[in-house]
XYZ file of C-alpha atoms in Angstrom:
543
model
C 4.199 -13.082 -4.856
C 4.429 -9.918 -6.379
C 1.902 -7.046 -7.888
C 2.326 -9.012 -11.430
C 1.728 -12.715 -10.320
C -0.894 -11.060 -8.523
C -2.416 -9.982 -11.493
C -3.375 -13.042 -12.612
C -5.005 -14.695 -10.242
C -8.368 -15.697 -10.735
C -10.485 -12.671 -9.454
C -8.427 -9.766 -10.940
C -7.763 -11.407 -14.074
C -10.118 -8.478 -15.535
C -8.270 -5.645 -13.678
C -7.150 -2.255 -14.917
C -3.508 -1.481 -13.877
C -4.325 2.374 -14.059
C -0.611 3.797 -12.691
C 2.506 2.747 -10.951
C 3.793 0.654 -13.347
C 7.238 0.972 -11.977
C 6.349 -0.995 -8.694
C 4.574 -3.544 -10.581
C 7.567 -5.741 -9.370
C 6.706 -5.081 -5.261
C 6.470 -7.947 -3.036
C 3.101 -8.834 -1.364
C 3.245 -10.023 2.407
C -0.531 -9.257 3.035
C -3.826 -7.947 2.040
C -5.960 -5.219 4.440
C -9.187 -3.323 3.987
C -9.011 0.552 4.362
C -11.350 1.505 6.565
C -9.516 4.307 8.420
C -6.961 7.297 7.245
C -4.334 6.348 9.964
C -2.469 4.457 8.079
C 0.790 4.528 10.008
C -1.299 3.001 12.649
C -1.942 -0.142 10.930
C -0.460 -0.298 7.364
C 2.675 -2.692 7.414
C 5.676 -3.282 4.627
C 4.438 -5.173 1.948
C 0.361 -4.790 2.092
C -1.976 -4.627 -0.330
C -4.979 -2.692 0.377
C -8.501 -2.754 -0.942
C -10.821 0.415 -0.688
C -14.448 1.034 -1.892
C -12.649 5.017 -2.044
C -15.403 5.892 1.222
C -12.437 6.730 3.259
C -10.588 9.115 0.426
C -13.912 10.521 -0.623
C -13.597 14.139 1.521
C -10.235 14.461 1.098
C -8.916 17.803 -0.826
C -5.441 17.140 -3.051
C -3.043 18.578 -0.133
C -4.452 15.574 2.260
C -4.380 13.077 -0.632
C -0.743 13.881 -1.239
C -0.155 13.452 2.689
C -1.823 10.207 2.701
C -0.158 8.537 -0.060
C 3.615 9.785 0.748
C 2.470 7.842 4.409
C 1.551 4.805 1.948
C 5.043 4.990 0.542
C 6.808 5.282 3.660
C 5.353 2.308 4.907
C 6.076 0.036 2.135
C 2.655 -0.486 0.838
C 2.836 -2.381 -2.326
C -0.145 -1.543 -4.350
C -3.778 0.169 -3.948
C -6.930 -1.682 -5.358
C -9.773 0.579 -5.848
C -13.310 -0.367 -6.679
C -15.290 1.608 -8.388
C -19.479 1.639 -7.406
C -21.810 4.017 -6.658
C -19.576 6.311 -4.512
C -17.001 6.771 -6.957
C -17.151 6.311 -10.674
C -13.916 7.570 -11.865
C -10.593 7.662 -10.115
C -9.485 11.219 -9.750
C -6.140 12.181 -12.007
C -4.789 13.403 -8.776
C -4.858 9.616 -6.903
C -3.152 8.284 -10.874
C -0.943 10.969 -10.547
C 0.201 10.350 -7.302
C 0.582 6.856 -7.886
C 2.847 7.086 -10.418
C 4.960 9.557 -8.933
C 5.282 7.059 -5.635
C 5.467 3.832 -8.046
C 2.439 2.521 -6.136
C 0.490 0.425 -8.386
C -3.134 1.873 -8.957
C -5.684 -0.886 -9.920
C -9.170 -0.919 -10.647
C -11.770 -3.271 -10.035
C -15.556 -2.996 -10.951
C -18.020 -3.377 -8.464
C -18.981 -7.175 -9.080
C -15.643 -8.660 -7.723
C -15.775 -9.261 -4.113
C -13.243 -8.359 -1.664
C -13.233 -11.784 -0.066
C -12.158 -13.764 -3.402
C -9.472 -11.171 -3.527
C -8.246 -11.684 -0.062
C -8.539 -15.871 -0.001
C -6.927 -15.645 -3.696
C -3.785 -13.425 -2.260
C -3.460 -14.764 0.816
C -3.750 -18.432 0.275
C -0.253 -18.481 -1.790
C 1.149 -16.512 0.788
C 0.089 -18.832 3.600
C 1.140 -21.852 1.905
C 4.561 -20.330 1.231
C 5.127 -19.363 4.833
C 4.130 -23.197 6.243
C 6.764 -24.212 3.459
C 9.168 -21.590 5.131
C 8.577 -23.091 8.515
C 8.878 -26.511 7.658
C 12.527 -26.096 6.051
C 13.271 -24.066 8.879
C 12.482 -26.842 11.139
C 14.106 -29.386 8.936
C 17.142 -27.554 8.923
C 16.853 -27.174 12.582
C 16.483 -31.204 12.946
C 19.184 -31.831 10.464
C 21.768 -29.516 13.136
C 20.512 -30.974 16.176
C 21.911 -34.431 14.303
C 25.372 -32.491 13.535
C 25.723 -31.351 16.809
C 25.875 -34.936 18.190
C 28.693 -35.390 16.108
C 31.205 -32.499 17.815
C 31.947 -31.020 14.332
C 35.011 -28.351 13.646
C 33.609 -24.551 12.826
C 35.276 -25.447 9.086
C 32.871 -29.009 9.365
C 29.751 -27.471 10.236
C 30.481 -24.558 7.345
C 30.647 -27.434 4.503
C 27.529 -28.750 5.860
C 26.081 -25.055 5.191
C 27.668 -24.663 1.897
C 26.188 -28.302 0.795
C 22.475 -26.841 1.879
C 22.704 -23.310 -0.043
C 25.497 -24.449 -2.638
C 27.270 -20.963 -2.057
C 30.374 -20.680 -0.397
C 30.400 -19.498 2.991
C 32.871 -17.704 5.452
C 32.717 -16.577 8.920
C 35.858 -13.854 10.054
C 36.590 -12.846 13.603
C 36.358 -9.173 12.935
C 38.499 -8.503 16.070
C 41.378 -10.818 15.628
C 41.463 -10.936 11.937
C 40.640 -14.357 11.298
C 38.686 -16.505 9.136
C 37.498 -19.627 8.436
C 36.079 -20.569 4.842
C 34.631 -22.872 2.283
C 36.864 -20.790 -0.546
C 39.916 -19.313 0.941
C 40.542 -17.527 -2.718
C 37.261 -15.465 -1.628
C 38.954 -13.714 1.362
C 40.361 -10.865 -0.351
C 37.848 -8.113 -1.423
C 36.948 -4.780 -1.878
C 33.651 -3.575 -0.918
C 31.910 -0.992 -3.655
C 29.092 -0.583 -1.839
C 25.991 -1.717 0.106
C 23.031 -3.023 -1.731
C 19.027 -2.740 0.083
C 18.074 -5.959 1.243
C 14.655 -6.525 3.350
C 14.634 -8.695 5.937
C 12.466 -12.413 4.757
C 9.752 -13.648 6.847
C 10.540 -15.330 9.931
C 13.963 -13.782 9.754
C 15.565 -12.312 13.030
C 18.973 -11.771 12.684
C 20.353 -8.589 11.050
C 21.270 -9.098 7.331
C 23.158 -6.823 4.923
C 24.136 -7.243 1.419
C 27.913 -5.990 0.117
C 28.349 -5.326 -3.434
C 32.206 -6.428 -3.847
C 35.190 -7.345 -6.187
C 37.044 -10.660 -5.489
C 40.417 -10.005 -6.129
C 41.973 -13.532 -5.869
C 39.995 -14.955 -8.580
C 41.207 -14.766 -11.679
C 39.820 -13.166 -13.415
C 38.360 -11.124 -10.722
C 34.902 -11.258 -9.816
C 32.228 -8.409 -9.172
C 29.696 -9.623 -7.536
C 27.479 -9.671 -3.665
C 27.374 -11.166 -0.784
C 25.318 -11.591 2.185
C 26.929 -10.479 5.563
C 24.987 -11.239 9.316
C 26.572 -10.749 12.489
C 26.590 -13.473 14.977
C 25.859 -12.442 18.119
C 28.433 -13.816 20.758
C 28.973 -13.545 24.749
C 32.952 -13.334 24.290
C 32.853 -9.950 23.164
C 34.438 -11.149 19.693
C 32.809 -9.630 16.594
C 32.081 -12.782 14.357
C 30.029 -12.540 10.834
C 28.955 -14.918 8.676
C 29.694 -14.249 4.667
C 27.645 -16.094 1.909
C 28.908 -15.616 -1.650
C 26.579 -14.741 -3.914
C 29.157 -15.562 -6.993
C 26.259 -16.654 -9.627
C 22.667 -15.828 -8.078
C 21.428 -14.430 -5.130
C 20.111 -16.340 -2.148
C 16.232 -17.125 -1.751
C 13.714 -17.021 0.881
C 14.583 -20.464 1.683
C 18.279 -20.164 1.944
C 17.456 -17.238 4.515
C 15.864 -20.183 6.997
C 19.498 -22.332 6.620
C 21.136 -19.222 7.578
C 18.902 -18.331 10.320
C 19.214 -21.919 11.516
C 23.363 -21.285 11.040
C 23.556 -18.062 12.938
C 21.951 -19.979 16.012
C 23.786 -23.118 15.654
C 27.313 -21.267 15.741
C 26.042 -18.954 18.757
C 25.963 -22.152 20.826
C 29.249 -23.328 19.212
C 30.961 -20.675 19.948
C 29.021 -20.345 23.114
C 30.780 -23.779 24.228
C 34.267 -22.403 22.852
C 33.828 -19.625 25.005
C 33.023 -21.367 27.982
C 35.864 -24.014 27.451
C 38.602 -20.765 26.752
C 37.365 -19.154 29.542
C 38.283 -21.609 32.213
C 41.999 -22.368 30.585
C 41.975 -18.669 30.678
C 41.065 -18.425 34.164
C 43.403 -21.381 34.813
C 46.211 -19.122 33.534
C 45.674 -16.190 35.006
C 45.958 -17.357 37.961
C 49.082 -19.347 37.399
C 50.625 -16.086 36.339
C 49.444 -13.894 38.824
C 51.016 -16.210 41.154
C 54.465 -16.049 39.260
C 54.491 -12.560 39.857
C 53.329 -11.788 42.974
C 55.943 -14.063 44.342
C 53.790 -16.648 45.425
C 56.211 -19.552 43.590
C 59.425 -20.265 46.147
C 60.496 -23.060 43.872
C 63.084 -22.000 40.778
C 62.155 -25.313 39.274
C 58.530 -24.920 39.346
C 59.017 -21.007 37.719
C 61.440 -22.974 35.645
C 58.544 -25.220 34.697
C 55.945 -22.399 34.596
C 57.951 -20.387 32.073
C 58.586 -23.173 29.586
C 54.913 -23.982 29.263
C 54.352 -20.503 28.659
C 56.711 -20.526 25.920
C 58.764 -17.537 28.198
C 62.236 -19.590 28.380
C 63.684 -19.106 25.282
C 65.534 -15.386 26.197
C 66.971 -14.207 29.502
C 65.417 -11.077 29.800
C 61.600 -10.140 30.922
C 59.524 -6.878 31.358
C 56.467 -6.428 32.439
C 54.218 -3.817 31.214
C 50.899 -3.088 32.880
C 47.613 -1.340 31.449
C 45.323 0.401 33.308
C 41.787 1.684 32.645
C 40.927 4.830 34.524
C 37.058 6.096 34.134
C 37.333 9.773 32.907
C 34.368 10.810 34.571
C 34.817 9.631 38.205
C 31.025 10.487 38.916
C 29.739 8.265 36.172
C 28.466 4.974 37.064
C 29.933 2.907 34.330
C 30.149 -1.022 35.634
C 33.809 -2.517 35.239
C 32.481 -5.069 33.227
C 32.445 -2.434 30.200
C 36.536 -2.647 30.323
C 36.454 -6.147 29.385
C 35.863 -5.559 25.562
C 38.557 -3.034 26.006
C 41.303 -4.905 27.315
C 40.041 -7.605 25.153
C 41.028 -5.627 22.324
C 44.263 -4.663 23.856
C 45.661 -8.265 24.613
C 44.626 -9.231 21.273
C 46.908 -6.747 19.565
C 49.789 -7.647 21.374
C 49.320 -10.794 20.662
C 49.728 -10.231 17.022
C 52.814 -7.355 17.511
C 54.734 -9.954 20.391
C 55.756 -13.199 19.926
C 57.050 -14.589 23.213
C 54.608 -13.324 25.792
C 51.662 -13.705 28.235
C 49.473 -11.986 30.057
C 47.407 -11.611 33.096
C 44.039 -9.953 33.007
C 41.823 -8.393 35.989
C 38.587 -6.519 35.952
C 40.538 -3.442 35.097
C 43.726 -4.051 33.665
C 45.681 -6.563 31.526
C 49.618 -7.456 32.578
C 52.007 -8.107 30.226
C 55.260 -10.709 30.202
C 57.598 -9.872 27.825
C 60.382 -12.632 26.996
C 63.693 -11.190 24.995
C 66.721 -11.391 23.720
C 68.275 -7.942 23.484
C 69.151 -6.313 26.497
C 67.880 -2.702 25.073
C 64.292 -3.191 24.400
C 63.107 0.376 22.889
C 61.376 -1.620 20.206
C 58.891 -2.643 22.701
C 57.863 1.152 23.731
C 57.636 2.006 20.082
C 55.434 -0.955 19.290
C 53.250 -0.181 22.572
C 52.709 3.338 21.275
C 51.648 2.799 17.785
C 49.634 -0.025 19.203
C 47.706 2.518 21.361
C 47.366 5.006 19.054
C 46.112 2.659 16.623
C 43.463 1.672 19.331
C 42.808 5.496 20.395
C 41.903 6.379 16.490
C 39.366 3.659 16.522
C 37.723 5.810 19.646
C 37.536 2.789 22.334
C 38.701 4.943 24.988
C 35.876 7.341 24.979
C 35.019 6.698 28.573
C 38.511 5.585 29.366
C 42.074 6.631 29.970
C 45.005 4.387 30.044
C 48.095 4.475 32.193
C 50.902 2.194 30.882
C 53.643 1.195 33.421
C 57.007 -0.138 32.000
C 58.966 -1.874 34.515
C 63.248 -2.475 33.987
C 64.275 -5.366 32.385
C 65.118 -8.363 35.008
C 66.201 -11.797 34.880
C 63.673 -14.585 35.082
C 63.492 -15.217 39.055
C 63.284 -11.505 39.464
C 59.734 -11.484 38.070
C 58.024 -10.248 41.418
C 60.107 -7.398 41.852
C 59.419 -6.367 37.833
C 55.947 -6.883 39.269
C 55.806 -4.095 41.721
C 57.670 -1.886 39.463
C 55.161 -1.564 37.139
C 52.891 -0.955 40.456
C 54.554 1.262 41.966
C 54.704 2.874 38.482
C 51.439 3.199 38.340
C 50.749 4.763 41.929
C 52.637 8.035 40.394
C 50.219 7.761 36.877
C 47.327 7.663 38.777
C 48.393 10.598 41.398
C 49.880 13.519 38.539
C 48.351 11.988 35.164
C 44.658 12.838 34.109
C 45.346 11.510 30.449
C 46.844 8.289 28.430
C 49.988 8.198 29.375
C 52.932 5.516 29.123
C 55.151 5.730 31.835
C 58.768 3.612 32.562
C 60.188 2.929 36.003
C 63.104 4.567 35.488
C 61.526 7.458 35.392
C 60.087 7.664 38.423
C 63.035 9.601 39.519
C 63.102 10.927 43.443
C 59.717 8.825 43.847
C 61.952 5.433 43.741
C 63.707 6.545 46.974
C 60.434 6.463 48.686
C 59.157 3.546 46.959
C 61.964 1.148 47.036
C 62.595 1.340 50.447
C 59.199 1.618 51.816
C 59.263 4.904 52.997
C 55.917 5.694 52.828
C 55.325 4.764 55.802
C 57.325 7.230 57.783
C 56.892 10.085 54.740
C 56.802 12.460 57.583
C 60.165 12.601 58.612
C 61.269 13.675 54.792
C 58.898 16.751 55.458
C 59.426 19.909 57.435
C 57.968 19.934 60.559
C 56.234 23.087 59.641
C 54.617 22.036 56.548
C 53.511 18.966 58.247
C 51.615 20.732 61.161
C 50.188 23.682 59.061
C 48.620 20.821 56.372
C 47.468 19.428 59.960
C 45.883 22.395 61.207
C 44.677 24.374 57.670
C 43.664 21.494 55.170
C 41.792 23.892 53.527
C 44.384 26.442 53.341
C 47.005 23.327 52.354
C 44.765 22.551 49.509
C 44.358 26.201 48.264
C 48.030 26.321 48.357
C 48.685 23.501 46.695
C 46.550 24.076 43.995
C 47.731 27.622 43.162
C 51.712 26.513 43.459
C 50.398 23.857 40.778
C 48.823 26.716 38.578
C 51.705 28.669 38.615
C 51.016 31.133 41.125
C 47.792 32.405 39.049
C 44.910 33.144 41.370
C 42.359 32.784 38.325
C 43.288 29.571 37.152
C 43.096 28.718 41.200
C 39.414 30.102 41.751
C 38.236 27.940 38.602
C 39.761 25.147 39.896
C 38.568 25.467 43.166
C 34.837 26.963 42.339
C 35.830 30.100 44.717
C 36.304 33.673 43.723
C 39.397 35.421 43.055
C 39.177 37.495 46.292
C 38.662 34.476 48.211
C 41.455 33.267 46.545
C 43.689 36.305 47.643
C 42.504 36.185 51.031
C 43.429 32.752 51.472
C 47.016 33.450 49.986
C 47.758 36.241 52.103
C 46.422 34.047 54.865
C 49.308 31.549 54.046
C 52.130 34.172 53.630
C 51.068 35.450 57.264
C 50.818 31.547 58.766
C 53.885 30.092 57.055
C 56.028 33.587 57.112
C 56.386 32.038 52.818
C 58.121 34.355 50.761
C 56.724 32.918 47.179
C 59.964 34.186 45.124
C 61.753 31.484 47.335
C 62.029 28.848 44.911
C 63.948 26.619 47.574
C 60.749 27.222 49.489
C 58.246 26.269 47.176
C 59.942 23.117 46.293
C 59.946 21.856 49.413
C 56.410 22.860 49.498
C 55.641 20.981 46.457
C 57.659 17.654 47.151
C 55.941 17.826 50.390
C 52.165 17.243 48.537
C 53.409 14.862 46.305
C 54.694 12.935 49.515
C 51.191 13.267 51.030
C 49.474 12.113 47.865
C 51.749 8.970 47.835
C 51.068 8.262 51.388
C 47.432 8.835 51.285
C 47.484 6.418 48.441
C 49.342 3.669 50.328
C 46.976 3.937 53.480
C 44.052 3.499 51.017
C 45.597 0.597 49.393
C 46.344 -0.762 52.907
C 42.845 -1.152 53.886
């Protein structure tokens, strides 16, 4: 019911609309009697206010202005003022405010009873609400029976189309896929949003968009309702109702409420099944690249089952996420949506590919024919740049390590190369970085020959002894050399006074008899500091 319809009810047949004609189509959800001015505490959107003017009688113009603006902000549909002994004429200021704010102002005489008005207004509203609830549970019952047939998503959409007589689409925003009862309605240009107030008994968040349907002939300009489907699988699903001829009504919203809940359950069921399959594949890929499958025949069968047997060349790409703020208490589960977006983009870009996902990383196996696979690196850079532009890495760095190209039975070797490259990335790079195993240079000597356990024999005994006896001074020396021998930069990184840094450096010169102009001596210390870091990381991983 709106205000225009309300004025036709028996108790209001002789009323006078004094102002606010532009709000004549305001919808009514309830009715209340004004007894106190704290309307922000009890007023509701769509409410009609009844008053004998008693509460407003002592307000000056500024106070009236403030009160009526609050009414507008709340969404009050109209105000009905009874003329009696307290007020014989409604002040011009109120008439003016109601016109400006498009709040219908209705005058009734003292013989009209509030009880009659309230019953006449609430009666149709109660009946309508009862009808909507009945519609909701009728649709719910039909969907319960439908669930027993285990329908496809497409079949479900066609059932909903029958109920509201409009085409329906469901889209996966993340994967850029969709299912629709009318594929011609897929390609749209969005012109803007139209305001929508959710009807009674609706829970989900609805949006109405004005669009141009580009594939129809001729092109159609119309509106569509969009509602996100909350989903545990981290994929962004949306349900779309195409309003080609007219907008949907409150009964259709009852269907949509059920539709979203029903689709939630169906998507959750499919997600549970997919997760079981996903975990099985994860375990198989993990065994394959970690050298836990020894029979070549078994390796061949696994590669064939994953569609990785078409070409002779293989390469492993490991993408790992690192927290930017090491002190922040971010749970690893927060990485999962990011990893899913990464692997979905990779699945679209690369055909012969399989992956393994863990809590903070995803490992890809590529299978290709070209011996020089430079296009892979360029494609990876483009994907990551695109994701970075969408601001999904605001809390994390990504570090990508790429193995050499290997043959099928050397996948464990390629996996070790990707892991070793990650070690170096983690130690020396605190930013988004893509690094190929071939770029490791001298570090490969220690990583390939497992010399990290005896790293001390590659370091000058003098430097090793100095680090053990003076760890604080060694740290200062390390930062000083990595800061281009700048006292100020070193002091800022170590949170020390520049004089303290200068004192420590002078002490280091004396203890080591060190000449900072001797590039050979400086190189020995810098190499030693990096080898110590590699050794420390290896020891941590072994615990």
